[in-house]
JSON list of C-alpha atoms and ligand atoms in Angstrom, two decimals:
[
{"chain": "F", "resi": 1, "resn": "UNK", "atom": "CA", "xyz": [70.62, -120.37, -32.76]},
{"chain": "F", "resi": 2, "resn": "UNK", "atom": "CA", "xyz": [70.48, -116.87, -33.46]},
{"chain": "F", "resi": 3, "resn": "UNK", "atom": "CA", "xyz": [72.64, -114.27, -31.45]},
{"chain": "F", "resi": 4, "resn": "UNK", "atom": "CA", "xyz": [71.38, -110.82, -30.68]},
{"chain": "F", "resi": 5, "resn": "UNK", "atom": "CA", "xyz": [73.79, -107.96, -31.49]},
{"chain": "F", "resi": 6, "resn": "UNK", "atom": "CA", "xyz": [73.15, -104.19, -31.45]},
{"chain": "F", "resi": 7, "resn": "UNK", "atom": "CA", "xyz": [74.46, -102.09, -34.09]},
{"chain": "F", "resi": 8, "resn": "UNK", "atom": "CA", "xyz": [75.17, -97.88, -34.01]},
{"chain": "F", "resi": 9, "resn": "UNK", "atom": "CA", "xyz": [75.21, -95.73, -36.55]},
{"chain": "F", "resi": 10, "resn": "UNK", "atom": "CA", "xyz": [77.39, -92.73, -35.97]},
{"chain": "F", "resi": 11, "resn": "UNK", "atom": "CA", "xyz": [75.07, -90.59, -38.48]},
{"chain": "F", "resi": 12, "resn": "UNK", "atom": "CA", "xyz": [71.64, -89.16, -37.63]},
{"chain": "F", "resi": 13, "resn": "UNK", "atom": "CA", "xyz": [71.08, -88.23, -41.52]},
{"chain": "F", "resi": 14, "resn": "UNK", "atom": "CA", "xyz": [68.13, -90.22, -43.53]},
{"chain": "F", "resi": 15, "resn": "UNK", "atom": "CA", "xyz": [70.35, -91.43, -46.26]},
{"chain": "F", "resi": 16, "resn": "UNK", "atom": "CA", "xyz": [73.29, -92.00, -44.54]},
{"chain": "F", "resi": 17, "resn": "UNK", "atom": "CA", "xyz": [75.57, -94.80, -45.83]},
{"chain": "F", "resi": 18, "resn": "UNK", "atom": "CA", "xyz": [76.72, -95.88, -42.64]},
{"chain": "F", "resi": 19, "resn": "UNK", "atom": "CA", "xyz": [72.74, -96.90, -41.77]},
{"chain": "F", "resi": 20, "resn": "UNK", "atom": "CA", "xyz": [72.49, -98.89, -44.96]},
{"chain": "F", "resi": 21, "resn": "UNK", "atom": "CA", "xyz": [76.02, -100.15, -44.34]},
{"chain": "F", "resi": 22, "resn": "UNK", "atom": "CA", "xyz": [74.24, -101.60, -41.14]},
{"chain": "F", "resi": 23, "resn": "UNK", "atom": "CA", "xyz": [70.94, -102.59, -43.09]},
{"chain": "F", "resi": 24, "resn": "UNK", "atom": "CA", "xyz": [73.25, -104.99, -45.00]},
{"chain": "F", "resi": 25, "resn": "UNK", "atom": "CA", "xyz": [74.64, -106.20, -42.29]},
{"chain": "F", "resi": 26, "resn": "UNK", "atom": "CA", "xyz": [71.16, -107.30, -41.16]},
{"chain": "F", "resi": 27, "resn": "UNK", "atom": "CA", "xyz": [70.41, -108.62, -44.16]},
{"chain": "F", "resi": 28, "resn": "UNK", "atom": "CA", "xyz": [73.64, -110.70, -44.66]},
{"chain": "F", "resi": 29, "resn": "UNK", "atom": "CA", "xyz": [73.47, -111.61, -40.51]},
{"chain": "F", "resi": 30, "resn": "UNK", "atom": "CA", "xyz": [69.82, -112.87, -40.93]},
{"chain": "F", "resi": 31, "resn": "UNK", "atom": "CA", "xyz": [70.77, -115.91, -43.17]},
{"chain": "F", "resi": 32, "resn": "UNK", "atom": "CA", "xyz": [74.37, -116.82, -42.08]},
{"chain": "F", "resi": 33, "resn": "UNK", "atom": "CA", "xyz": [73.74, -120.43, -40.95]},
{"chain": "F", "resi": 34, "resn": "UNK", "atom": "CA", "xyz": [71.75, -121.08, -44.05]},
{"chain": "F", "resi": 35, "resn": "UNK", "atom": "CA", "xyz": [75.52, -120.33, -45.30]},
{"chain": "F", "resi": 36, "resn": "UNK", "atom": "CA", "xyz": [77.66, -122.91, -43.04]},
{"chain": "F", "resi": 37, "resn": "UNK", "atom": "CA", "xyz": [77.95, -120.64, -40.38]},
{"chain": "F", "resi": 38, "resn": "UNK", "atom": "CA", "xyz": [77.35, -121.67, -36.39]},
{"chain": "F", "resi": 39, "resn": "UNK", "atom": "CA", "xyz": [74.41, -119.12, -35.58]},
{"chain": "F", "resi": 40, "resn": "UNK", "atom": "CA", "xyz": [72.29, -116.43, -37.48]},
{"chain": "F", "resi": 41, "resn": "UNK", "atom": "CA", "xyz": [73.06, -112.57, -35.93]},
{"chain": "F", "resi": 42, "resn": "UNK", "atom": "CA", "xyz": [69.77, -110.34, -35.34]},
{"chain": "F", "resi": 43, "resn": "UNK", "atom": "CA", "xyz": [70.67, -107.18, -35.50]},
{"chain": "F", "resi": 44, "resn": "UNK", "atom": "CA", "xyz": [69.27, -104.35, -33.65]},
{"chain": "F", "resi": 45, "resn": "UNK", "atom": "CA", "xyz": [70.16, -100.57, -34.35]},
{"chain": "F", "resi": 46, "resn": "UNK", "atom": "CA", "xyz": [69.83, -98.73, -31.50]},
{"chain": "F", "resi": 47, "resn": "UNK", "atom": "CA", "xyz": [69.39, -94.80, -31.67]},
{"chain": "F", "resi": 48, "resn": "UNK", "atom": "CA", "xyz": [71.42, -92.33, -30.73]},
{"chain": "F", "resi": 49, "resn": "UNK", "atom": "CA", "xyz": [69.41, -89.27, -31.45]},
{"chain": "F", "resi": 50, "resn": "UNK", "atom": "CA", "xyz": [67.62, -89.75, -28.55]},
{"chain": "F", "resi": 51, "resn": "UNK", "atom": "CA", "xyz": [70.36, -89.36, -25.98]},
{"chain": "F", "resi": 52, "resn": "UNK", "atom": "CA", "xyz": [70.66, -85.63, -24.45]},
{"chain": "F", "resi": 53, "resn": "UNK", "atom": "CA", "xyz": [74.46, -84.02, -25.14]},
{"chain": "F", "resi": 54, "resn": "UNK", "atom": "CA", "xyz": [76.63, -85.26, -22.25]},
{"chain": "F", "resi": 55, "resn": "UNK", "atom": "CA", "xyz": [76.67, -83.53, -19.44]},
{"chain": "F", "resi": 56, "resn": "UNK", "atom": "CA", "xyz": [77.84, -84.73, -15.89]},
{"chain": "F", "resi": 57, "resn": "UNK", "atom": "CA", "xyz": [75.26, -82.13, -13.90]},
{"chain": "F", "resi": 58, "resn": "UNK", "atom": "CA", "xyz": [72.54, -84.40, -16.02]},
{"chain": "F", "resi": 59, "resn": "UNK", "atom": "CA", "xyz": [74.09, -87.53, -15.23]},
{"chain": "F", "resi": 60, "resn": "UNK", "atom": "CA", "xyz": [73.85, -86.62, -11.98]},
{"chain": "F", "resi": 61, "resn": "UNK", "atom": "CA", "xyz": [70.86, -85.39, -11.79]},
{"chain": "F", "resi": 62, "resn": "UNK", "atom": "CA", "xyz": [69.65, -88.67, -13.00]},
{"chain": "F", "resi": 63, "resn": "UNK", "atom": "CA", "xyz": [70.91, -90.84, -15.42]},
{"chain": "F", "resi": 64, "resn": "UNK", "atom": "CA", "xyz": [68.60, -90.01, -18.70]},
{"chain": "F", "resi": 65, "resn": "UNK", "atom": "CA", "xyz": [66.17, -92.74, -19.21]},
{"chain": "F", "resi": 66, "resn": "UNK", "atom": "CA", "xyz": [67.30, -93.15, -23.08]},
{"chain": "F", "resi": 67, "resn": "UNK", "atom": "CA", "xyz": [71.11, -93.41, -21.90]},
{"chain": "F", "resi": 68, "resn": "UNK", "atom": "CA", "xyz": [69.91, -96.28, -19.75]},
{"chain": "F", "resi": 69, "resn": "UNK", "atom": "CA", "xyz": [67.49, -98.28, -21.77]},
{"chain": "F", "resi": 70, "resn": "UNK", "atom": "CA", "xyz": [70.33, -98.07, -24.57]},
{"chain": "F", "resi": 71, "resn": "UNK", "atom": "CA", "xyz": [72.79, -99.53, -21.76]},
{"chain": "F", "resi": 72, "resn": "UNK", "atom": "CA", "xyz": [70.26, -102.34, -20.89]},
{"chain": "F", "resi": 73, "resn": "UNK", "atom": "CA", "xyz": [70.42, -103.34, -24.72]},
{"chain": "F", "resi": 74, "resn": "UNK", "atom": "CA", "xyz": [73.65, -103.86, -25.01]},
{"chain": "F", "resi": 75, "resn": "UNK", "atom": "CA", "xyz": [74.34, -105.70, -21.45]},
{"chain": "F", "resi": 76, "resn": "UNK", "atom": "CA", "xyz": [71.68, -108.40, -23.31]},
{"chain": "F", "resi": 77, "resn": "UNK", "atom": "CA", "xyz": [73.79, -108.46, -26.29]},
{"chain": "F", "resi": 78, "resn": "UNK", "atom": "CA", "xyz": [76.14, -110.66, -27.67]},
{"chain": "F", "resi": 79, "resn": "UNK", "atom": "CA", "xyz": [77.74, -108.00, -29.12]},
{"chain": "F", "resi": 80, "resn": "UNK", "atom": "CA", "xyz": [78.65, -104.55, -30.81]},
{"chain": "F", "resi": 81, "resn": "UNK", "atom": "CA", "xyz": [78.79, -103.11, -34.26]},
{"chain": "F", "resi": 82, "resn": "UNK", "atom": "CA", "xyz": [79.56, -99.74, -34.98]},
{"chain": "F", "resi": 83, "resn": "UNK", "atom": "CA", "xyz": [79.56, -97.91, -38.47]},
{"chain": "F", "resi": 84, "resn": "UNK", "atom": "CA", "xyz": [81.35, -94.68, -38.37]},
{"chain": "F", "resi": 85, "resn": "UNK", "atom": "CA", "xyz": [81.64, -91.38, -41.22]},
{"chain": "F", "resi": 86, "resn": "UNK", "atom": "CA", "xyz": [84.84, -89.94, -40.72]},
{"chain": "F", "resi": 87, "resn": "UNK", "atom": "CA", "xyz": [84.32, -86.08, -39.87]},
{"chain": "F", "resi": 88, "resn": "UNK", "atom": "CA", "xyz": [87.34, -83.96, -40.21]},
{"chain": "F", "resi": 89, "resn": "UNK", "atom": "CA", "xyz": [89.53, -87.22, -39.69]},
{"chain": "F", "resi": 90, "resn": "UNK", "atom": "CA", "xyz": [87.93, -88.59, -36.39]},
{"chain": "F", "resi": 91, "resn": "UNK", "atom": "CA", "xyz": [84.38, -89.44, -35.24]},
{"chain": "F", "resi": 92, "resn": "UNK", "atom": "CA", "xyz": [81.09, -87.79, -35.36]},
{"chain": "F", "resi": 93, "resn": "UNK", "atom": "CA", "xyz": [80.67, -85.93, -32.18]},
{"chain": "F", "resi": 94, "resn": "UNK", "atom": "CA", "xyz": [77.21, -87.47, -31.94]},
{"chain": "F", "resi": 95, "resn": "UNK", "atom": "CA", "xyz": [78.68, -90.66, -32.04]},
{"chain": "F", "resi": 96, "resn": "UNK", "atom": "CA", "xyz": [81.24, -89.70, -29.23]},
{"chain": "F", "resi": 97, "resn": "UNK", "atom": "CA", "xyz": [78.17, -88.56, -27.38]},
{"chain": "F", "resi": 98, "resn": "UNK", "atom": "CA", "xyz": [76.78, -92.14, -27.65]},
{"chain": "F", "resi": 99, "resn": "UNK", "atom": "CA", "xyz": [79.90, -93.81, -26.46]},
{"chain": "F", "resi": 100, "resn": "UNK", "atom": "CA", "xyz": [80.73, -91.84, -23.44]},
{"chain": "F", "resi": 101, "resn": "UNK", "atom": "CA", "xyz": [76.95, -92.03, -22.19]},
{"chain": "F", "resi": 102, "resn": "UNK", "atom": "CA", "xyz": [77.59, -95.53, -22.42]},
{"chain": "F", "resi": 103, "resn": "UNK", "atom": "CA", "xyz": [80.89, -95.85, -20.35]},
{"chain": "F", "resi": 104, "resn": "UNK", "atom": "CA", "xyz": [78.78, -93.78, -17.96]},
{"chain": "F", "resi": 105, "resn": "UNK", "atom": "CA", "xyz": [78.30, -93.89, -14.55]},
{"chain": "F", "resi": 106, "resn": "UNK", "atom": "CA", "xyz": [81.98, -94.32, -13.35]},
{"chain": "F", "resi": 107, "resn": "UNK", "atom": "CA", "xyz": [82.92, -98.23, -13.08]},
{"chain": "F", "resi": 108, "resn": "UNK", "atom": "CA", "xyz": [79.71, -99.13, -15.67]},
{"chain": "F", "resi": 109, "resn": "UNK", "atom": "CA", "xyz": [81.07, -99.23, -18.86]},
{"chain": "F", "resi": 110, "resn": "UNK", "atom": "CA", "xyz": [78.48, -101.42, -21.49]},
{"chain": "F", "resi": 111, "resn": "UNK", "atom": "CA", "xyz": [81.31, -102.31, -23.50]},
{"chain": "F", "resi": 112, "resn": "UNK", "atom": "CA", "xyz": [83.61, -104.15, -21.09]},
{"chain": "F", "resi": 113, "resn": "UNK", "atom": "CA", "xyz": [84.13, -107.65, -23.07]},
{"chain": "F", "resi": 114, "resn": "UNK", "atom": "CA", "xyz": [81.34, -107.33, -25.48]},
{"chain": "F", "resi": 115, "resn": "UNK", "atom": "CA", "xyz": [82.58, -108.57, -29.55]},
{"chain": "F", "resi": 116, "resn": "UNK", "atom": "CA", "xyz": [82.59, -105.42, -31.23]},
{"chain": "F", "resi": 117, "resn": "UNK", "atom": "CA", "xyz": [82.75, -104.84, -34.74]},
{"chain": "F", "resi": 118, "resn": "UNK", "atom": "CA", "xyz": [83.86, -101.45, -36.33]},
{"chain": "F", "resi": 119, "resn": "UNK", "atom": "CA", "xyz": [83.40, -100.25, -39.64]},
{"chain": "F", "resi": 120, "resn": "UNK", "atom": "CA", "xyz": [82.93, -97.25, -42.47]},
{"chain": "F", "resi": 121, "resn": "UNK", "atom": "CA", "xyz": [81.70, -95.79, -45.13]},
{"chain": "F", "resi": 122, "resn": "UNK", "atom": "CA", "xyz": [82.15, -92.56, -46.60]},
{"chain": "F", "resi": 123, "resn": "UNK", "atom": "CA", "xyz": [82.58, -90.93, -50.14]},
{"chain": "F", "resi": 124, "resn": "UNK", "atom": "CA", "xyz": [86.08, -90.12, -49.93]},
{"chain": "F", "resi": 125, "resn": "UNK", "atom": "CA", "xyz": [89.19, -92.38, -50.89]},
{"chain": "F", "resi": 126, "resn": "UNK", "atom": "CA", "xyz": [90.49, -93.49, -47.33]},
{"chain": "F", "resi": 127, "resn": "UNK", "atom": "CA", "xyz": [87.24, -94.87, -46.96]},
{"chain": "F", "resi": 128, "resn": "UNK", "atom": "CA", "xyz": [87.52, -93.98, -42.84]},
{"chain": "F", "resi": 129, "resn": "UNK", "atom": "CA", "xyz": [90.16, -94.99, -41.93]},
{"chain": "F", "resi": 130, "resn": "UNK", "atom": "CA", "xyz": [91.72, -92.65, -39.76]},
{"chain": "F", "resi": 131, "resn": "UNK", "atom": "CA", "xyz": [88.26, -92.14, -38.23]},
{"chain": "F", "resi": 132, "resn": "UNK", "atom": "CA", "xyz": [87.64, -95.96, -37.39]},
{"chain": "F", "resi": 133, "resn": "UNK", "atom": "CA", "xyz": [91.46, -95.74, -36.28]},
{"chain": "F", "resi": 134, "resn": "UNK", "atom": "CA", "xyz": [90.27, -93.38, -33.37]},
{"chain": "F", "resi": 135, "resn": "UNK", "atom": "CA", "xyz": [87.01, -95.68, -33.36]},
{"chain": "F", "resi": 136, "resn": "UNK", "atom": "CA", "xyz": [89.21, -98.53, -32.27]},
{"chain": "F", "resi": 137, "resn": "UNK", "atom": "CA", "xyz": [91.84, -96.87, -29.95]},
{"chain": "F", "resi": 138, "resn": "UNK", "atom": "CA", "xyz": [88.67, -95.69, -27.71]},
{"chain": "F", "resi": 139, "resn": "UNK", "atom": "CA", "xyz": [86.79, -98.22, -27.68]},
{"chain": "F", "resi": 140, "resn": "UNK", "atom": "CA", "xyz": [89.59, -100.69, -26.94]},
{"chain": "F", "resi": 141, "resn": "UNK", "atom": "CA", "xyz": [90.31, -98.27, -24.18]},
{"chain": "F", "resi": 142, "resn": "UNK", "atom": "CA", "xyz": [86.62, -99.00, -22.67]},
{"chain": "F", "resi": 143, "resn": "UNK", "atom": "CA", "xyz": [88.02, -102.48, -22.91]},
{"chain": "F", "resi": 144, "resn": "UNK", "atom": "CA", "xyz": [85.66, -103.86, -26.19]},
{"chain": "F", "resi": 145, "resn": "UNK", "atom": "CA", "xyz": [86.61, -106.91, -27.42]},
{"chain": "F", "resi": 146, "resn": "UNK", "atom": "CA", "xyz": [87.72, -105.14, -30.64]},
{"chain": "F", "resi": 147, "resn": "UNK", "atom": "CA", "xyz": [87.84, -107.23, -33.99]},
{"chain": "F", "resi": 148, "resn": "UNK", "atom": "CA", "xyz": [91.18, -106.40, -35.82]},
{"chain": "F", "resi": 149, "resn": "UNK", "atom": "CA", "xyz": [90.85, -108.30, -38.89]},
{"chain": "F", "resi": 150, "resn": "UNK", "atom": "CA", "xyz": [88.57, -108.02, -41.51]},
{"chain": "F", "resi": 151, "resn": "UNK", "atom": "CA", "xyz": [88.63, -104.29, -41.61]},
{"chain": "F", "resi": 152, "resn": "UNK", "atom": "CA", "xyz": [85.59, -102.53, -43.16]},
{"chain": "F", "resi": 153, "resn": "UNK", "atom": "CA", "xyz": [86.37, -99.85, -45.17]},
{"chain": "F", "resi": 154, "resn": "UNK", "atom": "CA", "xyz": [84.21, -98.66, -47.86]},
{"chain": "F", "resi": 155, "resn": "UNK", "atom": "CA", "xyz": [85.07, -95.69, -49.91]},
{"chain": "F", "resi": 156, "resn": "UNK", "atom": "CA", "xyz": [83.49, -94.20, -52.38]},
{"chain": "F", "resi": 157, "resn": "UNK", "atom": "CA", "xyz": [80.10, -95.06, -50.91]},
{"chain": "F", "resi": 158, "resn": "UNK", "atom": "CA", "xyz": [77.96, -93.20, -53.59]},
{"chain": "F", "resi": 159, "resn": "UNK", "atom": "CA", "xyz": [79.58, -95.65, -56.08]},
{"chain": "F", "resi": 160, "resn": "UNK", "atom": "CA", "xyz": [78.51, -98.82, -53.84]},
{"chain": "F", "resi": 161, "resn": "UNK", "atom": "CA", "xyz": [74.82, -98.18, -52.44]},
{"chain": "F", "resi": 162, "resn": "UNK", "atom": "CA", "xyz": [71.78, -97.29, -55.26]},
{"chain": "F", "resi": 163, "resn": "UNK", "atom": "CA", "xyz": [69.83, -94.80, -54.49]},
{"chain": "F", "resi": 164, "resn": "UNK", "atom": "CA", "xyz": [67.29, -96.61, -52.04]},
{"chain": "F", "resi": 165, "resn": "UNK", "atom": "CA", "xyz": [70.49, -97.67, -50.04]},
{"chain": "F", "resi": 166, "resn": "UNK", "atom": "CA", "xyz": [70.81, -101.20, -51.16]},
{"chain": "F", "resi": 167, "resn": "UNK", "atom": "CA", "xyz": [74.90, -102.49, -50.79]},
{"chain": "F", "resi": 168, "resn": "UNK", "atom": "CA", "xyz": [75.15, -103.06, -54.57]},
{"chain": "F", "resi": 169, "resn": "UNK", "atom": "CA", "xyz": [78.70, -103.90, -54.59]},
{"chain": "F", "resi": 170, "resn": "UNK", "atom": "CA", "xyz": [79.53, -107.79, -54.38]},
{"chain": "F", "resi": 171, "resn": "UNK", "atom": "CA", "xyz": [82.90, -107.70, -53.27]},
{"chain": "F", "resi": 172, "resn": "UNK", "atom": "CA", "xyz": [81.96, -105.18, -49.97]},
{"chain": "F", "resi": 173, "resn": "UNK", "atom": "CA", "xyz": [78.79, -107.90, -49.51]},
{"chain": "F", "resi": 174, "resn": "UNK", "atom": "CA", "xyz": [81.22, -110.73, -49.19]},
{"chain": "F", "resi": 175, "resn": "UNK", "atom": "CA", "xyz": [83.88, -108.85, -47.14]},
{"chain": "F", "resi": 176, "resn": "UNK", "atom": "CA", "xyz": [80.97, -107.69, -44.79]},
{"chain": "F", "resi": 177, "resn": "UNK", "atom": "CA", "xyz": [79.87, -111.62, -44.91]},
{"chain": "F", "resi": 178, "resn": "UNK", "atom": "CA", "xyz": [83.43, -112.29, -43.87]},
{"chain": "F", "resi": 179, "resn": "UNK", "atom": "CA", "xyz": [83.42, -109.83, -40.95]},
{"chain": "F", "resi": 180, "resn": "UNK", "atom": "CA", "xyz": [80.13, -110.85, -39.98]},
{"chain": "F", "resi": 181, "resn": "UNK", "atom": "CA", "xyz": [81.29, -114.12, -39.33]},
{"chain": "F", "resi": 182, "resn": "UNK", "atom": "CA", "xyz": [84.32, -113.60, -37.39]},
{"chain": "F", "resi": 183, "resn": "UNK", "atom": "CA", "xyz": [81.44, -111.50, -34.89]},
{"chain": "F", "resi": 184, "resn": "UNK", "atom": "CA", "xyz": [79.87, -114.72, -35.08]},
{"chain": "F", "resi": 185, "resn": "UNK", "atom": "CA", "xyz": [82.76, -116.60, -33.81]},
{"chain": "F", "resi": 186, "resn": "UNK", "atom": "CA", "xyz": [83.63, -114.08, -31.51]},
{"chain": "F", "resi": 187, "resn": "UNK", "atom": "CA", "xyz": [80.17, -114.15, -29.39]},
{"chain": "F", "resi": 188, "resn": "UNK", "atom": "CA", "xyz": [80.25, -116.73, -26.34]},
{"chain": "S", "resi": 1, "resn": "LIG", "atom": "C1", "xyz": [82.76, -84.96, -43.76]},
{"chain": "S", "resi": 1, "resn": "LIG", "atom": "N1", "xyz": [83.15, -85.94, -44.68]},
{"chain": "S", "resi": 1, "resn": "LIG", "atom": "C2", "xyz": [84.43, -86.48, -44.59]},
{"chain": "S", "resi": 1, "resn": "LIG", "atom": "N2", "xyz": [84.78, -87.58, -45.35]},
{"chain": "S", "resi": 1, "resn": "LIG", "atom": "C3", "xyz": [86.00, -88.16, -45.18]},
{"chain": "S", "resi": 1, "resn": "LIG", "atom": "O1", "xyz": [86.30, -89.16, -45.86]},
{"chain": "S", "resi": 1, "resn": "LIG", "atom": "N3", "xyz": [86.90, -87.65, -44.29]},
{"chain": "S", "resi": 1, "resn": "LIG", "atom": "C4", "xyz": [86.63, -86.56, -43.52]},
{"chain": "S", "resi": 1, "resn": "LIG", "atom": "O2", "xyz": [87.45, -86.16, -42.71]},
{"chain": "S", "resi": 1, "resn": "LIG", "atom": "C5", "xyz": [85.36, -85.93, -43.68]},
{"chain": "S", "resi": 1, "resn": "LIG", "atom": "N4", "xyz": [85.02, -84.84, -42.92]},
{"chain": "S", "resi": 1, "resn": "LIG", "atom": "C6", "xyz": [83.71, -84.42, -42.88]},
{"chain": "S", "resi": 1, "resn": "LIG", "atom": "C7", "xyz": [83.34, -83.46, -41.92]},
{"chain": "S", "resi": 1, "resn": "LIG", "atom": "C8", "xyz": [82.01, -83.09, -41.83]},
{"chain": "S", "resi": 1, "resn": "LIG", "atom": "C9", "xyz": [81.61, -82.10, -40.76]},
{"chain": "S", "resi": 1, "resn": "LIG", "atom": "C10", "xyz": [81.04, -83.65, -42.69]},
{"chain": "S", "resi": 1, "resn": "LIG", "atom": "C11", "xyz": [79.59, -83.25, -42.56]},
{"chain": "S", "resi": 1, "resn": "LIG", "atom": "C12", "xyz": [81.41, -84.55, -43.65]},
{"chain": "S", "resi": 1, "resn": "LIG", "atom": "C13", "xyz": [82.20, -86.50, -45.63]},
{"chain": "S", "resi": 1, "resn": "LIG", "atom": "C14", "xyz": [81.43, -87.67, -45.02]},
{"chain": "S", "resi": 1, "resn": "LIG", "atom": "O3", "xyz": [82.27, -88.82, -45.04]},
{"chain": "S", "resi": 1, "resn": "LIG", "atom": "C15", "xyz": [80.16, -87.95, -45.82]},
{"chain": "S", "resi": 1, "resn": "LIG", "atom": "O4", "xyz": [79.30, -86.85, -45.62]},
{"chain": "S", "resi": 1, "resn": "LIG", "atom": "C16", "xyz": [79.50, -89.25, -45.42]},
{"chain": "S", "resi": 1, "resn": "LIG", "atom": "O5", "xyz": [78.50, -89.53, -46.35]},
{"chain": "S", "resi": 1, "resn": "LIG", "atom": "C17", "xyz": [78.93, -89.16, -44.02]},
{"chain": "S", "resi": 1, "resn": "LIG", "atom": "O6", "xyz": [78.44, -90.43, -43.62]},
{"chain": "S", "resi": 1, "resn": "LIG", "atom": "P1", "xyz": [76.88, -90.82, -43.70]},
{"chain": "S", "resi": 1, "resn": "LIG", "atom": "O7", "xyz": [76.08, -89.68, -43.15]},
{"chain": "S", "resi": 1, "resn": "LIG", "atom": "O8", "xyz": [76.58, -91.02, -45.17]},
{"chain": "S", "resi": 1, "resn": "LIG", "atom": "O9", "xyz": [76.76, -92.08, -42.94]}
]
C-alpha cells in the first residue's frame, strides 16, 4: 500500500536545495517496500507561492481559495514533510506564511496529529539547525506529530546535490531512507 504525504518547501527559488532535498525524498519514498519496508510514500509538494501574504481582513473576507485547496490536501494526507533554509537563523517568512494560513481559521489547524517530518539544507556548516529548531517548536505548538529522531541536516548543500539537483551524497540518501521510514511507521 502506498501512503500519500505532502511535502513543503520553504524556498520559492528554481534551484533551491530544499526542493531537490524533497525530490529525493520522492524518489527514495517511491520504492521503500521494494526495500522491506510496510508501504511505499507518494509524495506530493504542494506550493506555497500561490498563497496571498497573511492577512486577517483577507481571511475574513474569504478564506483564499489556494489557502483552502492546500488545507484540503493535507486533511487527505497521511502526513507532513517540511524542508526548511535557515534565513538569518529562523524560517523563511514565506514559509511562515504557509504555516499560519494553514492553522487558519481559528480552531482549524491542518496539522493537528498529522506525522510530520522536518528537515534542511543549506550551504552553511550548521546545516539548519537552529532554523528547523524554530521549525519544530511551532509546529509542535500547532500540535504536529513531530518526528524527533532521525534529524535531517544537510550542510554544505552545494557539496551534496550536482548541478541538475540530484542528492549525490550516499550517506544523506541513506539517512533520508532512514527518516523516511520512521514517517512510514508513523502514518496510521
Ligand atoms: C541565508 N542563508 C543562511 N544560511 C544559513 O545557514 N544560516 C542563515 O541564517 C542564513 N541566512 C540567510 C538569510 C537570507 C535572507 C538568505 C537569502 C540566505 C543562506 C541559505 O541557507 C542558502 O541561500 C540556501 O541555499 C537557501 O535554501 P534553498 O533556496 O537552496 O532551498
Amino acid at each position: 500500500m502506498t501512503k500519500n504525504i505532502v511535502a513543503i518547501a520553504g524556498s520559492l527559488r528554481k534551484g533551491s536545495y530544499n526542493s531537490s532535498l524533497i525530490s529525493a525524498a520522492q524518489k527514495i519514498g517511491s520504492s521503500l517496500s521494494s526495500k522491506g519496508a510496510e508501504h511505499d510514500l507518494a509524495i506530493e509538494i504542494l506550493d506555497i507561492s500561490s498563497l496571498p501574504l497573511f492577512d486577517q481582513d483577507v481571511e475574513a473576507a474569504g478564506f483564499p481559495e489556494a489557502a483552502q485547496a492546500m488545507k484540503d490536501k493535507i486533511a487527505a494526507a497521511d502526513g507532513v514533510i517540511i524542508a526548511t533554509p535557515e534565513y538569518n537563523r529562523s524560517v523563511p517568512g514565506v514559509l511562515k506564511n504557509a504555516i499560519d494560513w494553514m492553522s487558519r481559521p481559528y480552531g482549524q489547524n491542518s496539522f493537528a496529529g498529522k506525522p510530520t517530518l522536518v528537515m534542511g539544507a543549506s550551504m552553511g556548516p550548521i546545516a539548519t539547525a537552529v532554523a528547523q529548531s524554530h521549525l519544530k517548536q511551532i509546529m509542535l505548538y500547532l500540535d504536529a506529530k513531530v518526528i524527533g529522531q532521525p534529524e535531517i541536516y544537510v550542510g554544505t548543500a552545494h557539496e551534496k546535490f550536482d548541478a541538475s539537483g540530484e542528492l549525490i551524497d550516499e550517506s544523506t540518501t541513506s539517512h533520508l531512507e532512514g527518516a523516511l521510514r520512521k514517517l512510514v511507521g508513523w502514518t496510521k
